[in-house]
């Protein structure tokens, strides 16, 4: 994606099902789980670079022994920083106590971070300061082992105010309104309640407090706690949690918006945000890694018993399509095929734009994440070139000479690496001042491969704001002096804000929205904007279930092609000599390419939860009133 768009968070959870001595004997180290956590977090670095956190729990520790460890970082290389800290602590202890080297029991008792239950998180903050307090996992401490709660997730709730008020109604005094805090406190409240109920019951049966503790751990109903906690949640989430005594869970939202995959054998239970992470780190096949069903939780008890429970009744599956287009690692077998198909399905419109002139067209991609879609587009272009060759041969078969045949067969698609991203420069650009001048140099171009009579076709993952295209890419492509620059987006037009964890909160930032406003002005229909504003204002005090997405009316007067043509104008400037054309994927073709991930609210405004309509409603009101606040 050429526009800077923050990624989602990623979670990693490992539960070792054997004693640590088993891993020492089989794999040569009791730190098997810690090492695997490092790999799982590093393999999901693509999902978060603002911060990272790691937590571990030791099972069956004696009173007085530390059993929870946590480390978080918001440094420039947070994962590396975390594991540098972990390694330093462990190495210091091992150096001071060489007798630990072959004694796993002593290692577990005395070394931090070594345990059987692990939770990791990589974070991309969607808003607010990137303080260490914002980095997952979050820890809710208590002297009762069962009431200690560690939570991390890939999520965003649309109804934070409601969740905050629910906590107040429960008698709590939350320290802030952030959804991370309200979610953890909600789970913590029902965890406390369930522990207390079990203790009162056991006390009546004659058990002492000491005797009751292990029985509470055994009988604690994690699924029941999650059902009560998540009752009013509205959002997209993959929520992971550890309880102090060793139970763990990962819960997925009922629409399946945020992803979660798991693997289990007799040694480990593993959960991550992406399938290939588990495949690579544990060297298992595609079919061995399962997708966690929407509304379900995978729960591992301290005993090692694993179950998958329905927590919330699933609703229509609307798994995020952006996962497939951009966020997830392209090494996933399904995602790789889907991205190629996204490119292939765009080819008919591309051919139309270049008048089927494949000889005088150069194909390329920007940025590197668009490479897979580029392959699909090129395969479709090759099919077209082969058709042209066959047609030429058949037309000239009566007069065809060997020399002419060789000339026809010699035609090749012209594919080039046109744009090269300067990664260090991108890292340097952090301030708004002088940004336009700096952003123009984020990419370098390859000179000498484009002729004045050529079309230059560049495929991008998606076009969100259009800023980098306008300030950098189009201008740089124009230096090559092509006849036409065709920018192809493997995603449809992004018309509506996200509210489930991706940093797209403001309507006026979206180039498709700005294009619609320009078309309304040109057609003397801008009064629609005020009408939509009035409709949105009338919905402010309605329940979420009653709120409608009237922002759709901004786009209704225009065809997709009209909007694309206007976007072409917006991302170009008078100084650009080449004709500029933008081609977007259609929503129908997106669904053909990604049939399992039909979450398309970015493009259609059809939000999978009621809270989504409230967010787009608030986003439009903010735009109209000139309010720069986020819509959630």
Coordinates of C-alpha atoms in Angstrom, one line a residue:
X1 CA 0.0 0.0 0.0
X2 CA 1.7 3.2 -1.1
X3 CA -0.2 5.3 1.5
X4 CA 1.0 5.0 5.0
X5 CA -1.7 3.0 6.8
X6 CA -1.1 1.5 10.2
X7 CA -1.4 -2.3 10.4
X8 CA -3.3 -4.3 12.8
X9 CA -2.0 -5.9 16.0
X10 CA -0.9 -9.5 16.2
X11 CA -1.2 -12.1 19.0
X12 CA 0.8 -15.2 19.8
X13 CA -0.1 -17.7 22.5
X14 CA 1.7 -20.9 23.4
X15 CA 0.7 -23.4 26.1
X16 CA 3.2 -26.2 26.8
X17 CA 1.4 -29.5 27.6
X18 CA 4.4 -31.4 28.9
X19 CA 6.7 -30.7 31.9
X20 CA 9.7 -28.5 31.0
X21 CA 12.0 -31.5 31.5
X22 CA 10.4 -33.0 28.4
X23 CA 11.4 -30.1 26.2
X24 CA 14.9 -30.1 27.7
X25 CA 15.3 -33.8 26.8
X26 CA 13.7 -33.7 23.4
X27 CA 14.8 -30.2 22.1
X28 CA 17.9 -29.6 24.2
X29 CA 16.4 -26.6 26.2
X30 CA 13.8 -25.9 28.8
X31 CA 13.5 -22.5 27.0
X32 CA 11.7 -24.2 24.1
X33 CA 8.5 -22.1 24.7
X34 CA 10.4 -18.8 25.0
X35 CA 12.3 -19.4 21.8
X36 CA 9.1 -20.3 19.9
X37 CA 7.5 -17.2 21.2
X38 CA 10.3 -15.1 19.8
X39 CA 9.9 -16.6 16.4
X40 CA 6.1 -16.2 16.5
X41 CA 6.3 -12.6 17.4
X42 CA 9.0 -11.8 14.9
X43 CA 7.0 -13.6 12.1
X44 CA 4.1 -11.2 12.9
X45 CA 6.3 -8.1 13.0
X46 CA 4.4 -7.0 9.8
X47 CA 1.4 -6.5 11.9
X48 CA 2.8 -4.1 14.5
X49 CA 5.9 -2.0 15.0
X50 CA 4.9 0.6 17.6
X51 CA 5.3 -1.8 20.6
X52 CA 5.5 -5.4 21.7
X53 CA 4.9 -7.3 24.9
X54 CA 5.5 -10.8 26.4
X55 CA 4.1 -12.5 29.4
X56 CA 4.6 -15.9 30.9
X57 CA 3.1 -18.0 33.8
X58 CA 4.8 -20.8 35.7
X59 CA 2.4 -23.6 36.7
X60 CA 2.3 -25.2 40.2
X61 CA 4.7 -22.8 42.0
X62 CA 5.0 -22.7 45.8
X63 CA 3.7 -19.7 47.7
X64 CA 6.3 -17.0 47.8
X65 CA 7.8 -17.9 44.3
X66 CA 7.2 -15.5 41.5
X67 CA 5.0 -17.1 38.8
X68 CA 4.1 -14.2 36.5
X69 CA 6.7 -12.4 34.3
X70 CA 5.9 -9.6 31.9
X71 CA 8.1 -7.3 29.7
X72 CA 6.9 -4.6 27.3
X73 CA 8.7 -2.2 25.0
X74 CA 7.9 0.8 22.8
X75 CA 11.4 1.1 21.5
X76 CA 12.2 1.4 17.8
X77 CA 12.8 -2.4 17.6
X78 CA 10.4 -3.5 20.3
X79 CA 10.6 -7.3 19.8
X80 CA 14.3 -7.3 19.7
X81 CA 14.4 -5.1 22.8
X82 CA 12.0 -7.4 24.7
X83 CA 14.1 -10.5 24.0
X84 CA 17.3 -8.7 24.7
X85 CA 15.9 -7.9 28.1
X86 CA 14.8 -11.5 28.6
X87 CA 18.1 -13.0 27.5
X88 CA 20.1 -10.5 29.7
X89 CA 18.1 -11.4 32.8
X90 CA 18.4 -15.1 32.2
X91 CA 22.1 -15.0 31.3
X92 CA 22.9 -13.0 34.4
X93 CA 21.1 -15.6 36.6
X94 CA 22.7 -18.5 34.8
X95 CA 26.2 -17.0 35.1
X96 CA 25.8 -16.3 38.8
X97 CA 24.4 -19.8 39.4
X98 CA 26.1 -22.3 37.0
X99 CA 24.4 -25.2 38.9
X100 CA 21.2 -24.2 37.2
X101 CA 22.5 -25.3 33.7
X102 CA 21.3 -28.9 33.9
X103 CA 18.6 -28.6 36.6
X104 CA 15.3 -27.7 35.0
X105 CA 13.5 -27.5 38.3
X106 CA 15.9 -24.9 39.6
X107 CA 15.7 -23.0 36.3
X108 CA 11.9 -22.9 36.6
X109 CA 12.0 -21.8 40.2
X110 CA 14.6 -19.1 39.9
X111 CA 14.7 -17.8 36.3
X112 CA 12.2 -15.2 35.1
X113 CA 10.1 -15.7 31.9
X114 CA 10.6 -19.4 32.0
X115 CA 7.2 -21.1 32.3
X116 CA 4.5 -23.2 30.5
X117 CA 2.0 -20.5 29.5
X118 CA 3.0 -17.7 27.2
X119 CA 1.3 -14.7 25.6
X120 CA 2.9 -12.3 23.1
X121 CA 1.6 -9.2 21.3
X122 CA 2.8 -6.9 18.6
X123 CA 1.1 -3.5 18.4
X124 CA 0.3 -0.8 15.9
X125 CA -1.5 1.9 17.9
X126 CA -4.5 3.3 16.0
X127 CA -4.5 6.5 17.9
X128 CA -3.2 8.2 21.0
X129 CA 0.4 8.4 22.3
X130 CA 2.6 5.4 22.0
X131 CA 3.3 5.2 25.7
X132 CA 4.5 2.0 27.4
X133 CA 1.2 2.0 29.3
X134 CA -0.6 1.4 26.0
X135 CA 1.4 -1.7 25.1
X136 CA -0.1 -5.1 25.6
X137 CA -0.3 -7.5 27.5
X138 CA -2.2 -5.8 30.3
X139 CA -1.9 -7.2 33.8
X140 CA -4.6 -7.1 36.5
X141 CA -3.0 -8.2 39.7
X142 CA -4.4 -9.9 42.8
X143 CA -3.0 -11.9 45.7
X144 CA -5.4 -14.7 44.8
X145 CA -3.7 -16.6 42.1
X146 CA -6.9 -17.2 40.2
X147 CA -7.8 -13.5 40.0
X148 CA -4.6 -12.5 38.2
X149 CA -5.5 -11.7 34.7
X150 CA -3.3 -11.0 31.7
X151 CA -5.0 -9.8 28.5
X152 CA -3.8 -8.9 25.0
X153 CA -5.7 -8.7 21.7
X154 CA -6.1 -7.5 18.2
X155 CA -9.3 -5.5 18.5
X156 CA -11.2 -2.3 18.6
X157 CA -14.6 -1.8 20.3
X158 CA -17.1 0.7 18.8
X159 CA -19.0 1.2 22.0
X160 CA -16.3 2.2 24.5
X161 CA -18.6 4.7 26.3
X162 CA -21.3 2.0 26.9
X163 CA -18.7 -0.4 28.2
X164 CA -17.3 2.2 30.5
X165 CA -20.8 3.0 31.8
X166 CA -21.4 -0.7 32.3
X167 CA -18.3 -0.9 34.6
X168 CA -19.5 2.1 36.6
X169 CA -22.9 0.4 37.0
X170 CA -21.1 -2.7 38.3
X171 CA -19.6 -0.4 41.0
X172 CA -16.2 -0.1 39.6
X173 CA -14.2 3.1 39.1
X174 CA -12.3 2.7 35.8
X175 CA -9.1 4.8 35.5
X176 CA -9.7 5.6 31.8
X177 CA -12.1 5.0 28.9
X178 CA -9.8 3.1 26.6
X179 CA -11.3 -0.1 25.3
X180 CA -8.3 -2.1 26.4
X181 CA -8.9 -1.1 30.0
X182 CA -12.7 -1.5 29.9
X183 CA -12.5 -5.0 28.3
X184 CA -9.9 -6.2 30.8
X185 CA -11.9 -4.9 33.8
X186 CA -15.1 -6.4 32.5
X187 CA -13.4 -9.9 32.3
X188 CA -11.8 -9.2 35.6
X189 CA -15.1 -8.4 37.3
X190 CA -16.7 -11.6 36.2
X191 CA -13.6 -13.6 37.0
X192 CA -13.6 -12.2 40.6
X193 CA -17.3 -13.0 40.9
X194 CA -16.9 -16.5 39.7
X195 CA -14.0 -17.2 42.0
X196 CA -15.9 -15.8 45.0
X197 CA -19.0 -17.9 44.2
X198 CA -16.9 -21.1 44.0
X199 CA -15.1 -20.2 47.3
X200 CA -18.4 -19.6 49.1
X201 CA -19.7 -22.9 47.9
X202 CA -16.6 -24.8 48.9
X203 CA -16.6 -23.1 52.3
X204 CA -20.1 -24.3 53.0
X205 CA -18.8 -27.8 52.1
X206 CA -16.2 -27.5 54.8
X207 CA -13.1 -26.8 52.8
X208 CA -10.4 -24.4 54.2
X209 CA -9.1 -21.6 52.1
X210 CA -5.9 -23.5 51.3
X211 CA -7.9 -26.6 50.3
X212 CA -10.3 -24.6 48.2
X213 CA -7.6 -23.0 46.0
X214 CA -6.8 -26.0 43.8
X215 CA -10.4 -26.9 43.5
X216 CA -11.3 -23.4 42.3
X217 CA -8.6 -23.7 39.6
X218 CA -10.1 -27.0 38.5
X219 CA -13.8 -25.9 38.5
X220 CA -13.4 -22.3 37.2
X221 CA -15.7 -22.0 34.2
X222 CA -13.7 -19.8 31.7
X223 CA -16.4 -20.1 29.0
X224 CA -19.1 -18.8 31.5
X225 CA -16.8 -15.8 32.5
X226 CA -16.3 -14.9 28.8
X227 CA -20.0 -15.2 28.0
X228 CA -20.9 -12.7 30.7
X229 CA -17.9 -10.4 29.9
X230 CA -18.5 -10.2 26.2
X231 CA -22.3 -9.8 26.3
X232 CA -22.3 -6.1 25.2
X233 CA -19.1 -6.0 23.2
X234 CA -19.5 -4.4 19.7
X235 CA -16.4 -4.6 17.6
X236 CA -13.9 -6.8 15.9
X237 CA -11.6 -8.8 18.2
X238 CA -9.3 -11.7 18.8
X239 CA -8.9 -11.6 22.5
X240 CA -6.3 -13.6 24.4
X241 CA -6.0 -14.0 28.2
X242 CA -4.1 -15.9 30.8
X243 CA -5.3 -16.5 34.4
X244 CA -2.7 -16.6 37.2
X245 CA -3.1 -20.3 38.0
X246 CA -2.6 -21.3 34.4
X247 CA -5.9 -21.4 32.5
X248 CA -5.8 -19.6 29.1
X249 CA -8.2 -18.6 26.3
X250 CA -8.4 -16.9 22.9
X251 CA -11.8 -15.5 21.9
X252 CA -12.9 -14.4 18.4
X253 CA -15.7 -11.9 17.6
X254 CA -19.0 -13.3 16.4
X255 CA -18.6 -11.9 12.8
X256 CA -15.1 -13.3 12.5
X257 CA -13.8 -9.8 11.7
X258 CA -10.4 -10.3 13.3
X259 CA -8.4 -13.5 12.5
X260 CA -7.3 -16.3 14.8
X261 CA -5.7 -19.6 13.9
X262 CA -4.7 -22.5 16.2
X263 CA -2.7 -25.7 16.3
X264 CA -2.7 -28.5 18.8
X265 CA -0.7 -31.7 19.4
X266 CA 0.3 -33.6 22.5
X267 CA 3.1 -31.1 23.2
X268 CA 1.6 -27.7 22.6
X269 CA -1.4 -25.5 22.0
X270 CA -0.6 -22.6 19.7
X271 CA -2.7 -19.6 18.6
X272 CA -1.7 -16.8 16.3
X273 CA -3.2 -14.1 14.1
X274 CA -1.9 -15.8 11.0
X275 CA -1.7 -19.3 9.8
X276 CA 1.7 -19.3 8.1
X277 CA 3.3 -18.1 11.4
X278 CA 2.3 -21.4 13.1
X279 CA 3.2 -23.4 10.0
X280 CA 6.7 -22.0 9.8
X281 CA 7.5 -21.9 13.5
X282 CA 6.2 -25.4 14.3
X283 CA 6.9 -27.0 10.9
X284 CA 3.4 -28.2 10.4
X285 CA 1.2 -28.6 7.3
X286 CA -1.5 -26.1 6.1
X287 CA -4.3 -28.5 7.1
X288 CA -3.0 -29.0 10.6
X289 CA -3.6 -25.3 11.4
X290 CA -7.3 -24.6 12.0
X291 CA -9.2 -21.3 11.9
X292 CA -11.0 -20.5 15.2
X293 CA -14.7 -20.2 14.4
X294 CA -16.4 -16.8 14.9
X295 CA -17.9 -16.3 18.4
X296 CA -15.8 -19.2 19.7
X297 CA -13.0 -19.5 22.2
X298 CA -10.2 -22.0 22.5
X299 CA -9.8 -22.7 26.2
X300 CA -6.9 -24.5 27.8
X301 CA -7.3 -25.5 31.5
X302 CA -4.4 -25.7 33.9
X303 CA -4.8 -29.5 33.7
X304 CA -4.0 -29.3 29.9
X305 CA -7.6 -30.1 28.8
X306 CA -8.4 -28.2 25.6
X307 CA -11.9 -27.3 24.5
X308 CA -13.5 -25.0 21.9
X309 CA -16.6 -23.4 23.2
X310 CA -19.2 -21.2 21.6
X311 CA -19.2 -18.0 23.6
X312 CA -21.3 -15.7 21.5
X313 CA -23.8 -16.8 18.9
X314 CA -22.1 -16.2 15.5
X315 CA -23.7 -13.7 13.2
X316 CA -23.1 -13.4 9.4
X317 CA -19.4 -14.0 8.8
X318 CA -17.7 -10.8 7.7
X319 CA -14.0 -11.6 8.0
X320 CA -12.0 -8.6 7.1
X321 CA -11.1 -8.5 3.4
X322 CA -8.1 -6.2 4.1
X323 CA -6.5 -9.2 5.8
X324 CA -6.3 -10.9 2.4
X325 CA -5.5 -7.8 0.3
X326 CA -2.8 -6.4 2.4
X327 CA -2.2 -7.1 6.1
X328 CA -1.6 -10.9 6.4
X329 CA 1.6 -12.5 5.2
X330 CA 1.4 -13.4 1.6
X331 CA 3.1 -16.8 2.3
X332 CA -0.2 -18.2 3.4
X333 CA -1.3 -20.6 0.6
X334 CA -4.8 -19.3 0.3
X335 CA -3.9 -15.7 0.6
X336 CA -1.2 -16.0 -2.2
X337 CA -3.8 -17.5 -4.6
X338 CA -6.4 -14.8 -3.6
X339 CA -4.0 -12.0 -4.2
X340 CA -3.0 -13.4 -7.6
X341 CA -6.7 -13.6 -8.5
X342 CA -7.2 -10.0 -7.5
X343 CA -4.6 -9.0 -10.0
X344 CA -6.0 -11.3 -12.7
X345 CA -9.6 -10.0 -12.3
X346 CA -8.4 -6.4 -13.0
X347 CA -6.9 -7.3 -16.4
X348 CA -10.0 -6.7 -18.6
X349 CA -10.3 -3.1 -17.4
X350 CA -6.5 -2.6 -17.8
X351 CA -6.6 -3.9 -21.4
X352 CA -9.5 -1.5 -22.1
X353 CA -7.5 1.4 -20.8
X354 CA -4.4 0.6 -22.9
X355 CA -6.6 -0.4 -26.0
X356 CA -5.1 -3.9 -25.8
X357 CA -1.7 -2.5 -26.8
X358 CA 0.5 -4.9 -24.8
X359 CA 3.5 -4.2 -27.0
X360 CA 3.7 -0.6 -26.0
X361 CA 3.0 -1.1 -22.3
X362 CA 5.2 -1.6 -19.3
X363 CA 3.8 -3.4 -16.3
X364 CA 5.1 -2.9 -12.7
X365 CA 4.0 -2.7 -9.1
X366 CA 4.3 -0.5 -6.0
X367 CA 4.9 -1.2 -3.2
X368 CA 6.5 -4.6 -2.7
X369 CA 3.4 -6.0 -1.0
X370 CA 1.5 -5.6 -4.3
X371 CA 3.9 -8.0 -6.0
X372 CA 1.7 -11.0 -5.7
X373 CA -1.3 -9.2 -7.3
X374 CA 1.1 -8.1 -10.0
X375 CA 1.9 -11.7 -10.8
X376 CA -1.8 -12.4 -11.3
X377 CA -2.2 -9.4 -13.5
X378 CA 0.8 -10.4 -15.6
X379 CA -0.5 -13.9 -16.1
X380 CA -3.8 -12.5 -17.4
X381 CA -1.8 -10.1 -19.6
X382 CA 0.2 -13.0 -20.9
X383 CA -3.0 -14.8 -21.8
X384 CA -4.0 -11.7 -23.8
X385 CA -0.6 -11.6 -25.5
X386 CA -0.9 -15.2 -26.5
X387 CA -4.4 -14.5 -27.9
X388 CA -3.0 -11.7 -30.0
X389 CA -0.2 -13.9 -31.3
X390 CA -2.6 -16.7 -32.2
X391 CA -4.9 -14.1 -34.0
X392 CA -1.9 -12.7 -35.9
X393 CA -0.8 -16.2 -37.0
X394 CA -4.2 -17.2 -38.1
X395 CA -4.7 -13.9 -40.1
X396 CA -1.4 -14.3 -41.9
X397 CA -1.3 -18.0 -42.3
X398 CA -1.4 -17.8 -46.1
X399 CA 1.6 -15.5 -46.4
X400 CA 3.4 -16.3 -43.1
X401 CA 7.2 -16.7 -43.4
X402 CA 9.6 -18.1 -40.8
X403 CA 11.0 -14.6 -40.3
X404 CA 7.5 -13.2 -39.7
X405 CA 6.5 -16.1 -37.4
X406 CA 9.6 -15.5 -35.3
X407 CA 8.8 -11.8 -35.1
X408 CA 5.3 -12.6 -33.8
X409 CA 6.5 -15.2 -31.3
X410 CA 9.3 -12.8 -30.1
X411 CA 6.8 -10.4 -28.5
X412 CA 7.1 -10.5 -24.7
X413 CA 5.4 -8.7 -21.9
X414 CA 7.4 -5.9 -20.7
X415 CA 7.6 -6.2 -16.9
X416 CA 10.0 -4.0 -15.0
X417 CA 10.9 -3.0 -11.4
X418 CA 10.0 0.7 -11.8
X419 CA 9.8 2.0 -8.3
X420 CA 12.2 1.3 -5.4
X421 CA 11.3 2.4 -1.9
X422 CA 13.9 4.2 0.2
X423 CA 13.1 2.4 3.5
X424 CA 15.5 4.6 5.6
X425 CA 13.9 7.8 4.2
X426 CA 10.4 6.5 5.1
X427 CA 11.6 6.0 8.7
X428 CA 13.1 9.5 8.8
X429 CA 9.8 11.2 7.8
X430 CA 8.0 11.6 11.1
X431 CA 6.9 15.2 11.2
X432 CA 4.2 17.1 9.2
X433 CA 6.4 20.1 8.5
X434 CA 8.0 19.9 5.1
X435 CA 6.4 16.5 4.6
X436 CA 5.3 17.2 1.0
X437 CA 8.8 17.9 -0.1
X438 CA 10.2 14.8 1.7
X439 CA 7.5 12.4 0.7
X440 CA 8.3 13.2 -3.0
X441 CA 11.6 11.3 -2.5
X442 CA 10.3 8.2 -0.7
X443 CA 10.6 6.2 -4.0
X444 CA 13.3 6.1 -6.6
X445 CA 12.5 5.2 -10.2
X446 CA 14.3 3.0 -12.8
X447 CA 15.2 5.1 -15.8
X448 CA 15.7 4.0 -19.4
X449 CA 13.0 1.3 -19.6
X450 CA 10.0 3.4 -20.6
X451 CA 9.5 5.0 -24.0
X452 CA 7.5 8.1 -24.9
X453 CA 4.9 5.9 -26.7
X454 CA 4.4 3.6 -23.8
X455 CA 1.7 3.0 -21.3
X456 CA 3.0 2.5 -17.8
X457 CA 0.7 0.3 -15.7
X458 CA 1.4 0.3 -11.9
X459 CA -0.6 -2.0 -9.5
X460 CA -1.0 -1.0 -5.9
X461 CA -2.7 -3.0 -3.0
X462 CA -5.1 -0.2 -2.4
X463 CA -5.5 3.6 -2.6
X464 CA -6.7 5.0 0.6
X465 CA -5.7 8.7 0.9
X466 CA -3.9 9.1 -2.4
X467 CA -1.3 11.4 -0.8
X468 CA 1.8 9.4 -1.7
X469 CA 0.5 8.9 -5.2
X470 CA 0.0 12.6 -5.7
X471 CA 3.1 13.9 -3.9
X472 CA 5.5 11.2 -5.0
X473 CA 4.7 8.3 -7.2
X474 CA 2.8 10.0 -10.1
X475 CA 5.4 12.8 -10.4
X476 CA 8.2 10.2 -10.4
X477 CA 6.5 8.0 -12.9
X478 CA 6.0 11.1 -15.1
X479 CA 9.8 11.7 -15.2
X480 CA 10.0 8.5 -17.3
X481 CA 7.9 10.3 -20.0
X482 CA 5.2 7.6 -20.6
X483 CA 2.2 8.4 -22.8
X484 CA -0.2 7.3 -20.0
X485 CA 0.1 6.2 -16.4
X486 CA -2.5 3.7 -15.3
X487 CA -2.7 3.1 -11.5
X488 CA -4.4 -0.1 -10.7
X489 CA -5.8 -0.8 -7.2
X490 CA -6.3 -4.5 -6.2
X491 CA -8.9 -3.2 -3.7
X492 CA -12.1 -1.4 -4.4
X493 CA -12.6 2.3 -3.6
X494 CA -12.3 2.9 0.1
X495 CA -15.3 5.0 0.9
X496 CA -16.0 4.5 4.6
X497 CA -13.9 4.6 7.8
X498 CA -12.9 1.5 9.6
X499 CA -13.8 1.0 13.3
X500 CA -12.5 -2.4 14.1
X501 CA -8.7 -1.9 14.4
X502 CA -7.3 -0.3 11.2
X503 CA -6.3 3.4 11.2
X504 CA -9.0 4.8 8.9
X505 CA -11.2 6.9 11.1
X506 CA -11.7 10.2 9.2
X507 CA -13.9 10.4 6.1
X508 CA -12.1 13.5 4.7
X509 CA -8.8 11.6 4.6
X510 CA -10.3 9.1 2.0
X511 CA -9.6 10.1 -1.6
X512 CA -12.9 8.5 -2.7
X513 CA -14.9 10.6 -0.3
X514 CA -13.1 13.8 -1.5
X515 CA -13.8 12.8 -5.1
X516 CA -17.5 12.3 -4.4
X517 CA -17.6 15.8 -2.8
X518 CA -16.0 17.3 -5.9
X519 CA -18.6 15.6 -8.2
X520 CA -21.4 16.9 -6.0
X521 CA -20.1 20.4 -6.4
X522 CA -19.7 20.0 -10.2
X523 CA -23.2 18.6 -10.6
X524 CA -24.7 21.4 -8.4
X525 CA -25.8 18.8 -5.9
X526 CA -23.8 19.7 -2.9
X527 CA -26.9 20.3 -0.9
X528 CA -26.9 16.5 -0.4
X529 CA -24.1 17.0 2.0
X530 CA -26.2 19.1 4.3
X531 CA -29.2 16.7 4.0
X532 CA -27.0 13.8 5.1
X533 CA -25.6 15.8 8.0
X534 CA -29.1 16.5 9.2
X535 CA -30.0 12.9 9.0
X536 CA -26.9 11.9 10.9
X537 CA -27.6 14.5 13.6
X538 CA -31.1 13.1 14.1
X539 CA -29.6 9.7 14.8
X540 CA -27.2 10.8 17.6
X541 CA -29.4 9.8 20.5
X542 CA -30.8 6.6 18.9
X543 CA -29.8 3.2 20.0
X544 CA -27.1 1.6 17.8
X545 CA -29.6 -0.9 16.4
X546 CA -31.6 2.0 15.0
X547 CA -28.8 4.0 13.3
X548 CA -28.5 3.8 9.5
X549 CA -25.6 4.6 7.3
X550 CA -26.9 7.7 5.4
X551 CA -23.4 8.5 4.2
X552 CA -24.1 6.1 1.3
X553 CA -26.2 8.9 -0.2
X554 CA -23.0 10.9 -0.9
X555 CA -21.9 8.3 -3.4
X556 CA -25.3 7.2 -4.8
X557 CA -25.5 9.8 -7.7
X558 CA -22.3 8.5 -9.3
X559 CA -21.0 5.4 -11.0
X560 CA -17.8 3.7 -9.9
X561 CA -16.1 4.9 -13.1
X562 CA -17.1 8.5 -12.5
X563 CA -15.6 8.4 -9.1
X564 CA -12.4 6.7 -10.4
X565 CA -12.0 9.3 -13.1
X566 CA -12.4 12.1 -10.5
X567 CA -9.8 10.4 -8.3
X568 CA -7.5 10.3 -11.3
X569 CA -7.8 14.1 -11.4
X570 CA -7.2 14.5 -7.7
X571 CA -4.0 12.5 -7.6
X572 CA -2.5 14.3 -10.6
X573 CA -1.3 17.8 -10.9
X574 CA -0.9 20.3 -13.8
X575 CA 2.8 19.7 -13.9
X576 CA 2.2 16.0 -14.8
X577 CA 2.5 15.5 -18.6
X578 CA 1.2 12.0 -18.9
X579 CA -2.5 11.1 -18.9
X580 CA -3.3 9.6 -15.5
X581 CA -6.0 6.9 -15.1
X582 CA -7.0 5.0 -12.0
X583 CA -8.7 1.6 -12.1
X584 CA -10.2 0.0 -9.0
X585 CA -11.2 -3.5 -8.3
X586 CA -15.0 -4.1 -8.2
X587 CA -16.6 -5.3 -5.0
X588 CA -18.0 -8.3 -6.9
X589 CA -14.6 -9.3 -8.1
X590 CA -13.2 -8.9 -4.5
X591 CA -15.7 -11.4 -3.3
X592 CA -14.8 -13.8 -6.1
X593 CA -11.1 -13.6 -5.2
X594 CA -11.7 -13.7 -1.5
X595 CA -14.8 -15.8 -1.0
X596 CA -14.2 -16.6 2.7
X597 CA -13.5 -13.0 3.7
X598 CA -16.6 -11.0 2.8
X599 CA -16.1 -8.1 5.2
X600 CA -16.4 -5.2 2.8
X601 CA -17.6 -2.3 4.9
X602 CA -14.7 -0.1 3.8
X603 CA -16.1 -0.2 0.3
X604 CA -19.8 -0.7 0.7
X605 CA -20.6 0.9 4.1
X606 CA -22.3 -2.4 5.1
X607 CA -20.9 -2.7 8.6
X608 CA -21.1 -6.1 10.3
X609 CA -22.0 -4.7 13.7
X610 CA -24.5 -2.0 14.8
X611 CA -21.7 0.1 16.2
X612 CA -20.2 0.5 12.7
X613 CA -23.2 2.7 11.6
X614 CA -22.8 4.9 14.6
X615 CA -19.1 5.3 13.8
X616 CA -19.7 6.4 10.2
X617 CA -22.5 8.6 11.4
X618 CA -20.1 10.4 13.9
X619 CA -17.3 10.5 11.2
X620 CA -19.6 12.5 8.9
X621 CA -20.8 14.8 11.6
X622 CA -17.2 15.5 12.5
X623 CA -16.3 16.2 8.9
X624 CA -19.3 18.6 8.4
X625 CA -18.6 20.5 11.6
X626 CA -14.8 20.7 11.0
X627 CA -14.1 18.6 14.0
X628 CA -10.8 16.7 13.7
X629 CA -11.6 14.2 16.5
X630 CA -11.8 10.5 15.8
X631 CA -15.2 9.0 15.3
X632 CA -14.6 6.4 18.0

